[in-house]
Amino acid sequence: MKFSLDNQTVNEIQTACLVIAVSESGLQGASATRLNTTSDGAIEAMIESGDIVTGLGKCTLLHRLPGLAAKRVLAVGIGKAEKINLARFDRACLAAGKILRDHSATDAHSCLHEVTIEGADSGTLLRQSALALHRANYMYTATKPRKDDAPSPLKSLSFQAGEDSRPVLEQAYSFALGFQKARDLGDLPPNICTPAYLAQEARAIAEQFENVELEVLEEDDMAELGMDALLGVSRGSAHPAKLVVLRYQGADSKQPPVALIGKGITFDSGGLSLKSGENMMQMKYDMCGAAGVIGAFLACADMQLDINVVCIVAAVENMPDGDAYRPGDVLTTMSGKTVEVLNTDAEGRLVLCDAITYCQKFEPAAIIDVATLTGACMIALGHHASGLMSNDDNLAADLLAAGDAIVDRAWRLPIWEEYQSQLDSPYADMKNIGGLPAGVLTAGCFLSRFAEDQKWAHIDIAGSAWKWGSDEGASGRPAGLLAQYLLNLSAKS
Ligand code: BES
Ligand code: MN
Ligand code: ZN
């Protein structure tokens, strides 16, 4: 979908659909007010009569309003004006976007950013509405091409704003690109999206930008580095593991990079600690951490931020096999620390710990790993918040703020040292599981042991990266949170 700006008088804009906001107390913004005037008060009258519903996310399609060049108007409810905030605004825009996607219209013009929200300027609202409308417009087509009678997504979307909004619009486009990439990768089936496929995707990004370089470590390279934890997980799979290293240079090479690390388990069967059929069904999503960091990296490169970033994807498949690693095995990680494997289904931390050790050769200013790491995180936080754990209060605060700013939110969880003893093992430096209590935290504690002198954060996206049910699919998260964090670090913010 293309974004554009159009600052003509709103009633003269030729479009299949004008999109305006209405609250319980009436019209929102100058454009809605103007349309009401040119249509002789028709919109306000319909709000009063209840023909336009104003509840949050409720949409009403209006036809043949007098005095407009547009074919129709979509009135989008934002509920009570005094309760509106960025997250609610995002929900309203998303609802509007779904109507637009499912309607025959293929172009639209949005005035939604004219809503008044305390603490959010119109640029923020323009970007948020663009992202939500873009997200709603998504349709999976990789293995199921669109049928002729299927909904027709928007091809172009303009906004009621002038040239001064160009930078915001371009930023929104880069963010949308990142989200979309994360989502596309997450939704692909595991027979297509293999470790080699992830490496290929990274190559395509490296070829697209002059200041991006790619290195892919093969299993032999990893063996030489002593990554026996990562390779242990991979042993049961017919698809060789890849450690994908993307480097973006937007600043002086002396400036330390931010390291983003993604869990890229392209399928998690559980290994010999085999998952049940019920729990295995969704495990193609186990590479959504990788998808999220790749998406954020792409957005950063597209914006040409003036920072350095290294993005590492541990791309591995976790399968049972005669040569697979077993419960009881003791593995030596690249750091030299040993791990007693008690459950081969706690594999994410085993691939991440070696990636965390490896990335320290870049002397990063901060390390952020992202993973669909624990079912426990999904139980604790559901699908709305990612779980954030960190050994650094400033880094944690920056990441939380970034998530709030783009409505890709995280919630901080404690990894107090008291939890560490749950990982004690008589046979190695640690076990790879910490038992039932606080499974999300003991996973975080495990990783923290490999980032001891580093400024480090871990984001568990087991619940936020995808949804099942009627709107099943990858969410693209936390590409937005990460891209916003990188943008905030850059002087271009
Ligand atoms: N990939 C899963 C975590 C997961 C579960 C993500 C459900 C999304 C939805 C991870 O590798 C896993 O299997 N974790 C185990 C850890 C346990 C064995 C300590 C879990 O959460 O059950
Ligand atoms: Mn697992
Ligand atoms: Zn997993």
GROMACS .gro file of C-alpha atoms in nm, residues 16 26 46 66 94 96-97 100 106 127 167 178 187 198-199 229 240 268 305 365 391 398 415 423 464 480 492:
model
   27
   16ALA     CA    1  -1.338   0.613  -0.287
   26GLY     CA    2  -1.964   1.476   1.815
   46MET     CA    3  -2.693   1.113   1.200
   66PRO     CA    4  -2.433   1.602  -0.056
   94LEU     CA    5  -0.737  -0.078   1.316
   96ALA     CA    6  -1.148   0.126   1.034
   97GLY     CA    7  -0.868  -0.041   0.840
  100LEU     CA    8  -1.148  -0.060   0.425
  106THR     CA    9  -0.899   0.034  -0.315
  127ARG     CA   10   0.205   0.792   1.200
  167PRO     CA   11   0.917   1.314   0.716
  178GLY     CA   12   0.950  -0.353   0.919
  187ASP     CA   13   0.326  -1.644   0.895
  198LEU     CA   14   1.603  -1.682   0.704
  199ALA     CA   15   1.964  -1.646   0.592
  229ALA     CA   16   2.452  -2.537   2.314
  240PRO     CA   17   2.160  -2.716   0.918
  268ASP     CA   18   0.987  -2.627   1.769
  305LEU     CA   19   1.936   0.612   1.114
  365ALA     CA   20   2.647  -0.057   2.379
  391ASN     CA   21   1.979  -0.597   3.422
  398ASP     CA   22   1.396   0.323   2.725
  415ILE     CA   23   1.465  -1.121   3.748
  423LEU     CA   24   1.852  -2.330   3.799
  464SER     CA   25   0.247  -1.091   2.177
  480GLY     CA   26   0.768  -0.151   1.617
  492LYS     CA   27   1.694   1.185   1.349
   0.00000   0.00000   0.00000
